[in-house]
Amino acid sequence: MALAKLGVVVLDCPDPRALAGFYAEVLGGTVEGDDDWVDVKVPGGQSLAFQSAPGFVAPEWPRAERNSQQFHLDLTVEDMDAAEKEVLALGARPLDAEDRSRGWRVYADPAGHPFCLCAC
């Protein structure tokens, strides 16, 4: 029997509304909340939340000795090339996306959190 149920995954960031907007575009969700705490509601899926973190320092990927990634999101997509084009247009940057033979590519969101686009 579970002791708890997952409520929401929360990402610290310098601008919650801006980062929530990025993920709302990527996931097809809607943005709700105030300036210090913003939620992205995803139809039929798990919500993501973003909270203001003064002094936020983005993780460095793949450097474990300083500000390691701590966690990352795997986002399943049907068309890797099309999804890559869209996330880059929204402000993501590639971290490890050169190897086109793999079923995943690594990017950083606009605040620097690593995430992967994964083939379904």
PDB file of N, CA, C and O in Angstrom, residues 18-68:
ATOM      1  N   ALA A  18       7.484  32.573 -17.011  1.00  0.00           N
ATOM      2  CA  ALA A  18       8.145  32.352 -18.302  1.00  0.00           C
ATOM      3  C   ALA A  18       8.446  30.873 -18.522  1.00  0.00           C
ATOM      4  O   ALA A  18       8.197  30.338 -19.604  1.00  0.00           O
ATOM      5  N   LEU A  19       8.970  30.198 -17.502  1.00  0.00           N
ATOM      6  CA  LEU A  19       9.298  28.784 -17.666  1.00  0.00           C
ATOM      7  C   LEU A  19       8.033  27.940 -17.793  1.00  0.00           C
ATOM      8  O   LEU A  19       7.985  27.008 -18.586  1.00  0.00           O
ATOM      9  N   ALA A  20       6.985  28.299 -17.061  1.00  0.00           N
ATOM     10  CA  ALA A  20       5.706  27.597 -17.209  1.00  0.00           C
ATOM     11  C   ALA A  20       5.175  27.781 -18.625  1.00  0.00           C
ATOM     12  O   ALA A  20       4.626  26.848 -19.214  1.00  0.00           O
ATOM     13  N   GLY A  21       5.356  28.953 -19.197  1.00  0.00           N
ATOM     14  CA  GLY A  21       4.926  29.192 -20.572  1.00  0.00           C
ATOM     15  C   GLY A  21       5.652  28.295 -21.555  1.00  0.00           C
ATOM     16  O   GLY A  21       5.049  27.771 -22.496  1.00  0.00           O
ATOM     17  N   PHE A  22       6.950  28.104 -21.347  1.00  0.00           N
ATOM     18  CA  PHE A  22       7.731  27.201 -22.193  1.00  0.00           C
ATOM     19  C   PHE A  22       7.139  25.794 -22.151  1.00  0.00           C
ATOM     20  O   PHE A  22       6.844  25.185 -23.180  1.00  0.00           O
ATOM     21  N   TYR A  23       6.949  25.258 -20.931  1.00  0.00           N
ATOM     22  CA  TYR A  23       6.450  23.889 -20.801  1.00  0.00           C
ATOM     23  C   TYR A  23       4.987  23.770 -21.227  1.00  0.00           C
ATOM     24  O   TYR A  23       4.571  22.724 -21.737  1.00  0.00           O
ATOM     25  N   ALA A  24       4.191  24.808 -21.063  1.00  0.00           N
ATOM     26  CA  ALA A  24       2.808  24.775 -21.540  1.00  0.00           C
ATOM     27  C   ALA A  24       2.778  24.618 -23.053  1.00  0.00           C
ATOM     28  O   ALA A  24       1.964  23.870 -23.600  1.00  0.00           O
ATOM     29  N   GLU A  25       3.686  25.290 -23.745  1.00  0.00           N
ATOM     30  CA  GLU A  25       3.772  25.145 -25.206  1.00  0.00           C
ATOM     31  C   GLU A  25       4.246  23.750 -25.597  1.00  0.00           C
ATOM     32  O   GLU A  25       3.722  23.144 -26.524  1.00  0.00           O
ATOM     33  N   VAL A  26       5.231  23.233 -24.881  1.00  0.00           N
ATOM     34  CA  VAL A  26       5.776  21.910 -25.194  1.00  0.00           C
ATOM     35  C   VAL A  26       4.751  20.810 -24.921  1.00  0.00           C
ATOM     36  O   VAL A  26       4.584  19.884 -25.720  1.00  0.00           O
ATOM     37  N   LEU A  27       4.036  20.897 -23.795  1.00  0.00           N
ATOM     38  CA  LEU A  27       3.136  19.831 -23.360  1.00  0.00           C
ATOM     39  C   LEU A  27       1.675  20.058 -23.730  1.00  0.00           C
ATOM     40  O   LEU A  27       0.836  19.183 -23.493  1.00  0.00           O
ATOM     41  N   GLY A  28       1.351  21.234 -24.269  1.00  0.00           N
ATOM     42  CA  GLY A  28      -0.035  21.524 -24.612  1.00  0.00           C
ATOM     43  C   GLY A  28      -0.898  21.814 -23.397  1.00  0.00           C
ATOM     44  O   GLY A  28      -2.074  21.488 -23.372  1.00  0.00           O
ATOM     45  N   GLY A  29      -0.318  22.441 -22.389  1.00  0.00           N
ATOM     46  CA  GLY A  29      -1.045  22.727 -21.157  1.00  0.00           C
ATOM     47  C   GLY A  29      -1.438  24.186 -21.034  1.00  0.00           C
ATOM     48  O   GLY A  29      -1.204  24.993 -21.931  1.00  0.00           O
ATOM     49  N   THR A  30      -2.037  24.500 -19.898  1.00  0.00           N
ATOM     50  CA  THR A  30      -2.422  25.875 -19.594  1.00  0.00           C
ATOM     51  C   THR A  30      -1.700  26.334 -18.340  1.00  0.00           C
ATOM     52  O   THR A  30      -1.408  25.536 -17.444  1.00  0.00           O
ATOM     53  N   VAL A  31      -1.417  27.620 -18.279  1.00  0.00           N
ATOM     54  CA  VAL A  31      -0.675  28.211 -17.169  1.00  0.00           C
ATOM     55  C   VAL A  31      -1.657  28.830 -16.174  1.00  0.00           C
ATOM     56  O   VAL A  31      -2.549  29.576 -16.563  1.00  0.00           O
ATOM     57  N   GLU A  32      -1.477  28.499 -14.896  1.00  0.00           N
ATOM     58  CA  GLU A  32      -2.300  29.047 -13.826  1.00  0.00           C
ATOM     59  C   GLU A  32      -1.409  29.432 -12.662  1.00  0.00           C
ATOM     60  O   GLU A  32      -0.424  28.754 -12.390  1.00  0.00           O
ATOM     61  N   GLY A  33      -1.749  30.510 -11.962  1.00  0.00           N
ATOM     62  CA  GLY A  33      -1.028  30.858 -10.749  1.00  0.00           C
ATOM     63  C   GLY A  33      -0.501  32.269 -10.744  1.00  0.00           C
ATOM     64  O   GLY A  33      -0.648  33.007 -11.715  1.00  0.00           O
ATOM     65  N   ASP A  34       0.137  32.613  -9.611  1.00  0.00           N
ATOM     66  CA  ASP A  34       0.671  33.966  -9.447  1.00  0.00           C
ATOM     67  C   ASP A  34       2.148  34.010  -9.823  1.00  0.00           C
ATOM     68  O   ASP A  34       2.667  33.066 -10.406  1.00  0.00           O
ATOM     69  N   ASP A  35       2.823  35.066  -9.438  1.00  0.00           N
ATOM     70  CA  ASP A  35       4.209  35.258  -9.860  1.00  0.00           C
ATOM     71  C   ASP A  35       5.211  34.329  -9.181  1.00  0.00           C
ATOM     72  O   ASP A  35       6.219  33.980  -9.773  1.00  0.00           O
ATOM     73  N   ASP A  36       4.960  33.940  -7.926  1.00  0.00           N
ATOM     74  CA  ASP A  36       5.926  33.113  -7.196  1.00  0.00           C
ATOM     75  C   ASP A  36       5.691  31.615  -7.347  1.00  0.00           C
ATOM     76  O   ASP A  36       6.579  30.822  -7.078  1.00  0.00           O
ATOM     77  N   TRP A  37       4.483  31.211  -7.742  1.00  0.00           N
ATOM     78  CA  TRP A  37       4.148  29.799  -7.924  1.00  0.00           C
ATOM     79  C   TRP A  37       3.199  29.704  -9.110  1.00  0.00           C
ATOM     80  O   TRP A  37       2.115  30.283  -9.096  1.00  0.00           O
ATOM     81  N   VAL A  38       3.599  28.972 -10.127  1.00  0.00           N
ATOM     82  CA  VAL A  38       2.794  28.841 -11.343  1.00  0.00           C
ATOM     83  C   VAL A  38       2.686  27.362 -11.690  1.00  0.00           C
ATOM     84  O   VAL A  38       3.674  26.627 -11.616  1.00  0.00           O
ATOM     85  N   ASP A  39       1.483  26.933 -12.058  1.00  0.00           N
ATOM     86  CA  ASP A  39       1.232  25.551 -12.461  1.00  0.00           C
ATOM     87  C   ASP A  39       0.995  25.469 -13.959  1.00  0.00           C
ATOM     88  O   ASP A  39       0.421  26.380 -14.548  1.00  0.00           O
ATOM     89  N   VAL A  40       1.407  24.360 -14.552  1.00  0.00           N
ATOM     90  CA  VAL A  40       1.014  24.013 -15.910  1.00  0.00           C
ATOM     91  C   VAL A  40       0.106  22.805 -15.781  1.00  0.00           C
ATOM     92  O   VAL A  40       0.529  21.743 -15.314  1.00  0.00           O
ATOM     93  N   LYS A  41      -1.148  22.988 -16.151  1.00  0.00           N
ATOM     94  CA  LYS A  41      -2.145  21.915 -16.138  1.00  0.00           C
ATOM     95  C   LYS A  41      -2.137  21.256 -17.509  1.00  0.00           C
ATOM     96  O   LYS A  41      -2.329  21.929 -18.521  1.00  0.00           O
ATOM     97  N   VAL A  42      -1.890  19.953 -17.526  1.00  0.00           N
ATOM     98  CA  VAL A  42      -1.797  19.202 -18.776  1.00  0.00           C
ATOM     99  C   VAL A  42      -3.028  18.303 -18.879  1.00  0.00           C
ATOM    100  O   VAL A  42      -3.266  17.494 -17.990  1.00  0.00           O
ATOM    101  N   PRO A  43      -3.815  18.442 -19.946  1.00  0.00           N
ATOM    102  CA  PRO A  43      -5.012  17.606 -20.082  1.00  0.00           C
ATOM    103  C   PRO A  43      -4.657  16.121 -20.027  1.00  0.00           C
ATOM    104  O   PRO A  43      -3.806  15.651 -20.769  1.00  0.00           O
ATOM    105  N   GLY A  44      -5.281  15.417 -19.098  1.00  0.00           N
ATOM    106  CA  GLY A  44      -5.066  13.983 -18.984  1.00  0.00           C
ATOM    107  C   GLY A  44      -3.698  13.577 -18.473  1.00  0.00           C
ATOM    108  O   GLY A  44      -3.328  12.411 -18.542  1.00  0.00           O
ATOM    109  N   GLY A  45      -2.932  14.516 -17.953  1.00  0.00           N
ATOM    110  CA  GLY A  45      -1.581  14.199 -17.493  1.00  0.00           C
ATOM    111  C   GLY A  45      -1.254  14.840 -16.162  1.00  0.00           C
ATOM    112  O   GLY A  45      -2.067  15.526 -15.557  1.00  0.00           O
ATOM    113  N   GLN A  46      -0.048  14.633 -15.712  1.00  0.00           N
ATOM    114  CA  GLN A  46       0.451  15.178 -14.461  1.00  0.00           C
ATOM    115  C   GLN A  46       0.775  16.659 -14.636  1.00  0.00           C
ATOM    116  O   GLN A  46       1.369  17.044 -15.635  1.00  0.00           O
ATOM    117  N   SER A  47       0.385  17.469 -13.673  1.00  0.00           N
ATOM    118  CA  SER A  47       0.731  18.886 -13.705  1.00  0.00           C
ATOM    119  C   SER A  47       2.196  19.081 -13.336  1.00  0.00           C
ATOM    120  O   SER A  47       2.803  18.248 -12.669  1.00  0.00           O
ATOM    121  N   LEU A  48       2.749  20.191 -13.779  1.00  0.00           N
ATOM    122  CA  LEU A  48       4.082  20.639 -13.373  1.00  0.00           C
ATOM    123  C   LEU A  48       3.917  21.980 -12.684  1.00  0.00           C
ATOM    124  O   LEU A  48       3.057  22.768 -13.071  1.00  0.00           O
ATOM    125  N   ALA A  49       4.748  22.247 -11.688  1.00  0.00           N
ATOM    126  CA  ALA A  49       4.705  23.534 -11.000  1.00  0.00           C
ATOM    127  C   ALA A  49       6.083  24.175 -11.041  1.00  0.00           C
ATOM    128  O   ALA A  49       7.107  23.490 -11.150  1.00  0.00           O
ATOM    129  N   PHE A  50       6.096  25.495 -10.947  1.00  0.00           N
ATOM    130  CA  PHE A  50       7.323  26.273 -11.020  1.00  0.00           C
ATOM    131  C   PHE A  50       7.286  27.294  -9.897  1.00  0.00           C
ATOM    132  O   PHE A  50       6.287  28.006  -9.747  1.00  0.00           O
ATOM    133  N   GLN A  51       8.365  27.345  -9.107  1.00  0.00           N
ATOM    134  CA  GLN A  51       8.398  28.312  -8.011  1.00  0.00           C
ATOM    135  C   GLN A  51       9.603  29.218  -8.134  1.00  0.00           C
ATOM    136  O   GLN A  51      10.664  28.803  -8.596  1.00  0.00           O
ATOM    137  N   SER A  52       9.399  30.444  -7.697  1.00  0.00           N
ATOM    138  CA  SER A  52      10.460  31.443  -7.738  1.00  0.00           C
ATOM    139  C   SER A  52      11.569  31.050  -6.770  1.00  0.00           C
ATOM    140  O   SER A  52      11.308  30.690  -5.623  1.00  0.00           O
ATOM    141  N   ALA A  53      12.793  31.115  -7.257  1.00  0.00           N
ATOM    142  CA  ALA A  53      13.949  30.767  -6.434  1.00  0.00           C
ATOM    143  C   ALA A  53      15.006  31.847  -6.617  1.00  0.00           C
ATOM    144  O   ALA A  53      15.823  31.785  -7.538  1.00  0.00           O
ATOM    145  N   PRO A  54      14.971  32.882  -5.758  1.00  0.00           N
ATOM    146  CA  PRO A  54      16.005  33.926  -5.849  1.00  0.00           C
ATOM    147  C   PRO A  54      17.391  33.303  -5.727  1.00  0.00           C
ATOM    148  O   PRO A  54      17.611  32.400  -4.932  1.00  0.00           O
ATOM    149  N   GLY A  55      18.302  33.730  -6.558  1.00  0.00           N
ATOM    150  CA  GLY A  55      19.660  33.180  -6.536  1.00  0.00           C
ATOM    151  C   GLY A  55      19.766  31.830  -7.226  1.00  0.00           C
ATOM    152  O   GLY A  55      20.773  31.136  -7.052  1.00  0.00           O
ATOM    153  N   PHE A  56      18.767  31.457  -7.997  1.00  0.00           N
ATOM    154  CA  PHE A  56      18.778  30.171  -8.703  1.00  0.00           C
ATOM    155  C   PHE A  56      20.043  30.028  -9.535  1.00  0.00           C
ATOM    156  O   PHE A  56      20.462  30.943 -10.228  1.00  0.00           O
ATOM    157  N   VAL A  57      20.663  28.855  -9.450  1.00  0.00           N
ATOM    158  CA  VAL A  57      21.818  28.516 -10.275  1.00  0.00           C
ATOM    159  C   VAL A  57      21.437  27.287 -11.079  1.00  0.00           C
ATOM    160  O   VAL A  57      21.091  26.253 -10.510  1.00  0.00           O
ATOM    161  N   ALA A  58      21.465  27.414 -12.385  1.00  0.00           N
ATOM    162  CA  ALA A  58      21.065  26.306 -13.254  1.00  0.00           C
ATOM    163  C   ALA A  58      22.005  25.124 -13.091  1.00  0.00           C
ATOM    164  O   ALA A  58      23.207  25.294 -12.882  1.00  0.00           O
ATOM    165  N   PRO A  59      21.462  23.906 -13.198  1.00  0.00           N
ATOM    166  CA  PRO A  59      22.326  22.729 -13.162  1.00  0.00           C
ATOM    167  C   PRO A  59      23.259  22.705 -14.366  1.00  0.00           C
ATOM    168  O   PRO A  59      22.964  23.315 -15.390  1.00  0.00           O
ATOM    169  N   GLU A  60      24.384  22.029 -14.207  1.00  0.00           N
ATOM    170  CA  GLU A  60      25.314  21.858 -15.323  1.00  0.00           C
ATOM    171  C   GLU A  60      25.274  20.400 -15.730  1.00  0.00           C
ATOM    172  O   GLU A  60      25.452  19.519 -14.904  1.00  0.00           O
ATOM    173  N   TRP A  61      25.009  20.169 -16.971  1.00  0.00           N
ATOM    174  CA  TRP A  61      24.918  18.801 -17.476  1.00  0.00           C
ATOM    175  C   TRP A  61      26.027  18.582 -18.475  1.00  0.00           C
ATOM    176  O   TRP A  61      26.242  19.453 -19.330  1.00  0.00           O
ATOM    177  N   PRO A  62      26.754  17.530 -18.381  1.00  0.00           N
ATOM    178  CA  PRO A  62      26.699  16.381 -17.462  1.00  0.00           C
ATOM    179  C   PRO A  62      27.758  16.437 -16.372  1.00  0.00           C
ATOM    180  O   PRO A  62      28.433  15.459 -16.137  1.00  0.00           O
ATOM    181  N   ARG A  63      27.944  17.538 -15.718  1.00  0.00           N
ATOM    182  CA  ARG A  63      29.025  17.726 -14.748  1.00  0.00           C
ATOM    183  C   ARG A  63      28.554  17.439 -13.329  1.00  0.00           C
ATOM    184  O   ARG A  63      27.961  18.295 -12.688  1.00  0.00           O
ATOM    185  N   ALA A  64      28.839  16.279 -12.827  1.00  0.00           N
ATOM    186  CA  ALA A  64      28.401  15.883 -11.491  1.00  0.00           C
ATOM    187  C   ALA A  64      29.116  16.634 -10.378  1.00  0.00           C
ATOM    188  O   ALA A  64      28.602  16.752  -9.278  1.00  0.00           O
ATOM    189  N   GLU A  65      30.290  17.169 -10.650  1.00  0.00           N
ATOM    190  CA  GLU A  65      31.050  17.821  -9.567  1.00  0.00           C
ATOM    191  C   GLU A  65      30.502  19.197  -9.189  1.00  0.00           C
ATOM    192  O   GLU A  65      30.780  19.686  -8.115  1.00  0.00           O
ATOM    193  N   ARG A  66      29.702  19.828 -10.050  1.00  0.00           N
ATOM    194  CA  ARG A  66      29.139  21.151  -9.744  1.00  0.00           C
ATOM    195  C   ARG A  66      27.718  21.234 -10.288  1.00  0.00           C
ATOM    196  O   ARG A  66      27.498  21.066 -11.473  1.00  0.00           O
ATOM    197  N   ASN A  67      26.782  21.541  -9.418  1.00  0.00           N
ATOM    198  CA  ASN A  67      25.392  21.741  -9.836  1.00  0.00           C
ATOM    199  C   ASN A  67      24.910  20.651 -10.791  1.00  0.00           C
ATOM    200  O   ASN A  67      24.457  20.940 -11.887  1.00  0.00           O
ATOM    201  N   SER A  68      25.030  19.405 -10.382  1.00  0.00           N
ATOM    202  CA  SER A  68      24.596  18.315 -11.247  1.00  0.00           C
ATOM    203  C   SER A  68      23.120  18.471 -11.586  1.00  0.00           C
ATOM    204  O   SER A  68      22.395  19.229 -10.946  1.00  0.00           O
TER     205      SER A  68
END
